[in-house]
Amino acid sequence: MTVDLLLARARRLWVELAGVPMTFPIRGADVAVSAESLICPPGWTGIVTLGRAAISTVPTEGLEAVVREALDDLPVAALTDPEQLAAVLPVAEVLGPATLAYCDERAFRSYEKGASERVPADHPEIADLLASVPVEDAAECGLAEITSPAFVVRAGSRVVAAAGYRHWPERVAHLSVLTAPDRRGRGFARVVASAAVAEGLDNQLLPQWRARPEPSRRVARALGFRELGVQISVRISTPGNWTGTGIGLGTD
């Protein structure tokens, strides 16, 4: 599959998640009101760039013109930069940015330098692994939400790494990977992720890897994922209190 085909499939996914009819333009950003948008938390503004274009959903009609005008002033590469967004919008909180990467059968580089084991997603040892990491890591990895089997690596009798995916719209497999803190940097994430990606591809799904930390992005690239875009969510405060100087509210 060419990059253009990967990009087209990824764009179809995010347009569906937007919850309203919209398209990625040739360049720049399309902005629409969508209170039910799934590209950001409720009440927030979501921005997804893929290729040289972007879509953005806002929660209310009152924000549509404000966000559209602000995004029109920025190049696409800046649309997911928190500091540049804060210079043109009254940004109170930020989630992200996270890189969006995709893989197909031709690009996939399987990694088999270690054995993984297939277990049910609700296996008690998956819960044990999640409980062994900081709460933020457990929430960000999304392992508790997978709908595929889990693929695990053990050290002795203990599960120290696991991966799987959640079924998303448009036949997308959204990857989740987690390694115990004391076992990171040893290639375990690549072993279990490789097994999960292979499972998704065998089921004719499009693997998606969404990540913020560079170590996670390195694992994805090693497996053949191409970074095609970025996702960010921002909560916009009351414009009247905005200083225009950075993230947060201006206060006296």
CSV table of C-alpha atoms in Angstrom, one decimal:
chain,number,residue,atom,x,y,z
A,1,MET,CA,0.0,0.0,0.0
A,2,THR,CA,1.4,3.4,-0.9
A,3,VAL,CA,1.7,6.3,1.5
A,4,ASP,CA,-1.2,8.0,-0.4
A,5,LEU,CA,-3.5,5.0,0.3
A,6,LEU,CA,-2.4,4.8,3.9
A,7,LEU,CA,-3.2,8.5,4.2
A,8,ALA,CA,-6.6,8.1,2.6
A,9,ARG,CA,-7.5,5.3,5.0
A,10,ALA,CA,-6.3,7.2,8.0
A,11,ARG,CA,-8.3,10.3,7.0
A,12,ARG,CA,-11.5,8.3,6.6
A,13,LEU,CA,-11.1,7.1,10.1
A,14,TRP,CA,-10.7,10.6,11.6
A,15,VAL,CA,-13.5,12.1,9.6
A,16,GLU,CA,-15.8,9.4,10.9
A,17,LEU,CA,-14.6,10.1,14.5
A,18,ALA,CA,-15.4,13.8,13.9
A,19,GLY,CA,-19.0,12.9,14.0
A,20,VAL,CA,-20.1,15.4,11.3
A,21,PRO,CA,-19.6,15.7,7.5
A,22,MET,CA,-16.2,17.2,6.8
A,23,THR,CA,-13.1,16.6,4.7
A,24,PHE,CA,-9.4,17.1,4.8
A,25,PRO,CA,-8.9,20.0,2.3
A,26,ILE,CA,-6.1,20.1,-0.2
A,27,ARG,CA,-4.2,22.3,2.3
A,28,GLY,CA,-5.1,24.0,5.5
A,29,ALA,CA,-7.8,23.0,8.0
A,30,ASP,CA,-11.5,22.3,7.8
A,31,VAL,CA,-13.3,23.4,11.0
A,32,ALA,CA,-16.8,22.1,12.1
A,33,VAL,CA,-19.0,22.1,15.1
A,34,SER,CA,-19.4,18.6,16.6
A,35,ALA,CA,-20.6,18.2,20.2
A,36,GLU,CA,-20.3,14.4,19.8
A,37,SER,CA,-16.8,14.5,18.3
A,38,LEU,CA,-14.6,11.5,19.3
A,39,ILE,CA,-11.3,13.2,18.3
A,40,CYS,CA,-11.1,15.1,21.6
A,41,PRO,CA,-12.7,15.0,25.1
A,42,PRO,CA,-16.3,16.5,25.4
A,43,GLY,CA,-16.2,20.2,25.5
A,44,TRP,CA,-12.7,20.5,24.0
A,45,THR,CA,-11.4,21.4,20.5
A,46,GLY,CA,-9.7,18.6,18.6
A,47,ILE,CA,-7.2,19.0,15.8
A,48,VAL,CA,-5.9,16.2,13.6
A,49,THR,CA,-3.3,16.8,10.9
A,50,LEU,CA,-2.7,14.1,8.3
A,51,GLY,CA,-0.4,15.0,5.4
A,52,ARG,CA,-0.6,18.6,4.5
A,53,ALA,CA,-4.2,19.1,5.7
A,54,ALA,CA,-6.1,19.1,9.0
A,55,ILE,CA,-9.6,18.8,10.4
A,56,SER,CA,-10.8,20.4,13.7
A,57,THR,CA,-13.9,20.0,15.7
A,58,VAL,CA,-15.2,22.5,18.2
A,59,PRO,CA,-17.9,21.9,20.8
A,60,THR,CA,-20.1,25.0,20.2
A,61,GLU,CA,-21.0,27.3,17.3
A,62,GLY,CA,-19.6,30.3,19.2
A,63,LEU,CA,-16.1,28.8,18.8
A,64,GLU,CA,-16.3,27.9,15.2
A,65,ALA,CA,-15.4,31.3,13.7
A,66,VAL,CA,-12.7,31.9,16.4
A,67,VAL,CA,-10.9,28.6,15.8
A,68,ARG,CA,-11.3,28.8,12.0
A,69,GLU,CA,-9.7,32.3,11.9
A,70,ALA,CA,-6.9,31.3,14.2
A,71,LEU,CA,-6.0,28.1,12.3
A,72,ASP,CA,-6.1,30.0,9.0
A,73,ASP,CA,-3.2,32.1,10.3
A,74,LEU,CA,-1.0,29.0,10.9
A,75,PRO,CA,0.8,26.6,8.6
A,76,VAL,CA,-0.3,23.0,9.0
A,77,ALA,CA,2.9,22.0,10.9
A,78,ALA,CA,2.0,24.6,13.6
A,79,LEU,CA,-1.6,23.4,14.1
A,80,THR,CA,-0.6,20.8,16.6
A,81,ASP,CA,2.1,22.9,18.3
A,82,PRO,CA,0.9,23.9,21.8
A,83,GLU,CA,2.9,27.1,22.0
A,84,GLN,CA,1.8,28.3,18.6
A,85,LEU,CA,-1.8,27.5,19.2
A,86,ALA,CA,-1.6,29.4,22.5
A,87,ALA,CA,-0.4,32.4,20.6
A,88,VAL,CA,-3.6,32.6,18.6
A,89,LEU,CA,-6.2,31.0,20.8
A,90,PRO,CA,-7.1,31.3,24.6
A,91,VAL,CA,-5.8,27.8,25.4
A,92,ALA,CA,-6.5,26.7,29.0
A,93,GLU,CA,-5.4,23.0,28.8
A,94,VAL,CA,-3.7,20.7,26.3
A,95,LEU,CA,-3.7,17.0,25.7
A,96,GLY,CA,-1.0,15.9,23.4
A,97,PRO,CA,0.3,16.3,20.8
A,98,ALA,CA,0.5,12.6,19.8
A,99,THR,CA,2.0,11.3,16.6
A,100,LEU,CA,-0.2,9.1,14.4
A,101,ALA,CA,1.6,6.3,12.6
A,102,TYR,CA,0.3,3.6,10.3
A,103,CYS,CA,1.6,0.3,8.8
A,104,ASP,CA,0.6,-2.1,6.0
A,105,GLU,CA,1.7,-5.6,5.0
A,106,ARG,CA,4.5,-4.4,2.7
A,107,ALA,CA,6.1,-2.0,5.2
A,108,PHE,CA,5.7,-4.2,8.3
A,109,ARG,CA,9.0,-5.5,9.7
A,110,SER,CA,8.2,-8.4,11.9
A,111,TYR,CA,10.4,-8.8,15.0
A,112,GLU,CA,10.7,-12.4,16.3
A,113,LYS,CA,13.8,-12.2,18.5
A,114,GLY,CA,11.8,-13.5,21.4
A,115,ALA,CA,8.7,-15.6,22.0
A,116,SER,CA,5.4,-14.0,22.8
A,117,GLU,CA,2.4,-15.8,24.2
A,118,ARG,CA,-1.2,-15.2,23.3
A,119,VAL,CA,-3.7,-14.8,26.2
A,120,PRO,CA,-7.2,-13.4,26.5
A,121,ALA,CA,-7.5,-9.6,26.9
A,122,ASP,CA,-9.1,-10.0,30.3
A,123,HIS,CA,-6.5,-12.4,31.6
A,124,PRO,CA,-5.7,-11.6,35.3
A,125,GLU,CA,-2.0,-11.1,34.5
A,126,ILE,CA,-2.8,-8.2,32.2
A,127,ALA,CA,-4.5,-6.5,35.1
A,128,ASP,CA,-1.5,-7.3,37.3
A,129,LEU,CA,0.8,-5.6,34.7
A,130,LEU,CA,-1.4,-2.5,34.5
A,131,ALA,CA,-1.4,-2.3,38.3
A,132,SER,CA,2.4,-2.4,38.4
A,133,VAL,CA,2.9,0.8,36.4
A,134,PRO,CA,2.2,4.4,37.3
A,135,VAL,CA,-1.5,5.3,36.8
A,136,GLU,CA,-0.6,7.7,34.0
A,137,ASP,CA,1.2,5.0,32.1
A,138,ALA,CA,-1.7,2.6,32.5
A,139,ALA,CA,-4.2,5.2,31.3
A,140,GLU,CA,-2.1,6.3,28.3
A,141,CYS,CA,-1.3,2.9,27.0
A,142,GLY,CA,-4.9,1.9,26.7
A,143,LEU,CA,-4.2,-1.8,27.3
A,144,ALA,CA,-7.3,-2.2,29.5
A,145,GLU,CA,-9.4,-1.3,26.5
A,146,ILE,CA,-8.1,-3.8,23.9
A,147,THR,CA,-10.7,-6.0,22.1
A,148,SER,CA,-8.1,-8.3,20.5
A,149,PRO,CA,-6.2,-11.0,22.3
A,150,ALA,CA,-3.2,-9.8,24.3
A,151,PHE,CA,0.3,-10.9,23.4
A,152,VAL,CA,2.7,-11.1,26.3
A,153,VAL,CA,6.3,-11.7,27.2
A,154,ARG,CA,7.2,-13.3,30.6
A,155,ALA,CA,10.3,-13.1,32.8
A,156,GLY,CA,10.0,-16.3,34.8
A,157,SER,CA,6.3,-16.5,35.6
A,158,ARG,CA,5.7,-12.8,35.5
A,159,VAL,CA,4.2,-10.9,32.5
A,160,VAL,CA,6.5,-8.0,31.9
A,161,ALA,CA,5.2,-6.7,28.5
A,162,ALA,CA,1.9,-6.9,26.7
A,163,ALA,CA,0.3,-5.6,23.5
A,164,GLY,CA,-3.0,-5.8,21.7
A,165,TYR,CA,-5.3,-3.5,19.8
A,166,ARG,CA,-8.8,-2.1,20.1
A,167,HIS,CA,-11.1,-2.3,17.0
A,168,TRP,CA,-11.8,1.2,15.8
A,169,PRO,CA,-14.1,2.3,12.9
A,170,GLU,CA,-13.0,1.9,9.3
A,171,ARG,CA,-11.3,-1.4,10.1
A,172,VAL,CA,-8.5,0.2,12.1
A,173,ALA,CA,-6.6,-1.7,14.8
A,174,HIS,CA,-5.5,0.9,17.4
A,175,LEU,CA,-2.4,-0.5,19.1
A,176,SER,CA,-1.7,-0.6,22.8
A,177,VAL,CA,1.7,-1.6,24.3
A,178,LEU,CA,3.0,-1.7,27.8
A,179,THR,CA,6.2,-2.8,29.4
A,180,ALA,CA,6.9,-3.0,33.1
A,181,PRO,CA,9.2,-0.1,34.2
A,182,ASP,CA,12.0,-2.4,35.3
A,183,ARG,CA,12.1,-4.2,32.0
A,184,ARG,CA,12.1,-1.3,29.5
A,185,GLY,CA,14.8,-0.8,27.0
A,186,ARG,CA,15.3,-4.6,26.4
A,187,GLY,CA,13.2,-5.0,23.2
A,188,PHE,CA,10.2,-6.6,24.9
A,189,ALA,CA,7.8,-3.9,23.6
A,190,ARG,CA,8.9,-4.6,20.1
A,191,VAL,CA,8.3,-8.4,20.5
A,192,VAL,CA,4.8,-8.1,21.8
A,193,ALA,CA,3.9,-5.2,19.5
A,194,SER,CA,5.1,-7.2,16.5
A,195,ALA,CA,2.8,-10.0,17.4
A,196,ALA,CA,-0.2,-7.7,17.8
A,197,VAL,CA,0.5,-5.9,14.5
A,198,ALA,CA,0.7,-9.2,12.7
A,199,GLU,CA,-2.6,-10.3,14.2
A,200,GLY,CA,-4.2,-7.1,13.0
A,201,LEU,CA,-2.8,-7.4,9.5
A,202,ASP,CA,-3.9,-11.0,9.3
A,203,ASN,CA,-7.4,-9.7,9.9
A,204,GLN,CA,-7.2,-7.1,7.1
A,205,LEU,CA,-7.1,-4.2,9.6
A,206,LEU,CA,-5.1,-1.0,9.4
A,207,PRO,CA,-2.7,-0.8,12.4
A,208,GLN,CA,-2.6,2.6,14.0
A,209,TRP,CA,0.1,3.6,16.5
A,210,ARG,CA,-0.6,6.8,18.5
A,211,ALA,CA,2.2,7.9,20.8
A,212,ARG,CA,3.8,10.9,22.5
A,213,PRO,CA,7.0,9.5,24.1
A,214,GLU,CA,9.9,9.1,21.7
A,215,PRO,CA,10.8,5.5,22.9
A,216,SER,CA,7.3,4.4,21.8
A,217,ARG,CA,7.7,6.1,18.5
A,218,ARG,CA,11.0,4.4,17.9
A,219,VAL,CA,9.4,1.0,18.4
A,220,ALA,CA,6.7,1.8,15.9
A,221,ARG,CA,9.3,3.0,13.3
A,222,ALA,CA,11.3,-0.1,13.8
A,223,LEU,CA,8.3,-2.2,12.9
A,224,GLY,CA,7.7,-0.3,9.7
A,225,PHE,CA,5.1,2.3,10.8
A,226,ARG,CA,5.1,5.6,8.9
A,227,GLU,CA,4.3,8.8,10.9
A,228,LEU,CA,1.6,10.5,8.8
A,229,GLY,CA,0.1,13.0,11.3
A,230,VAL,CA,-0.5,14.4,14.7
A,231,GLN,CA,-3.5,14.7,17.1
A,232,ILE,CA,-3.9,17.4,19.8
A,233,SER,CA,-6.8,18.4,22.0
A,234,VAL,CA,-7.2,21.8,23.6
A,235,ARG,CA,-9.7,23.3,26.0
A,236,ILE,CA,-10.4,26.9,25.1
A,237,SER,CA,-11.2,29.3,27.8
A,238,THR,CA,-13.4,32.5,27.7
A,239,PRO,CA,-11.8,34.7,25.1
A,240,GLY,CA,-12.3,37.8,27.1
A,241,ASN,CA,-9.8,36.7,29.7
A,242,TRP,CA,-7.1,35.8,27.2
A,243,THR,CA,-3.7,37.6,27.2
A,244,GLY,CA,-2.5,36.0,24.0
A,245,THR,CA,0.9,35.2,25.6
A,246,GLY,CA,0.7,31.5,26.3
A,247,ILE,CA,-1.2,28.6,27.6
A,248,GLY,CA,-3.5,29.5,30.4
A,249,LEU,CA,-5.6,32.5,31.5
A,250,GLY,CA,-4.4,36.0,32.0
A,251,THR,CA,-5.0,37.0,35.7
A,252,ASP,CA,-4.6,40.3,37.5
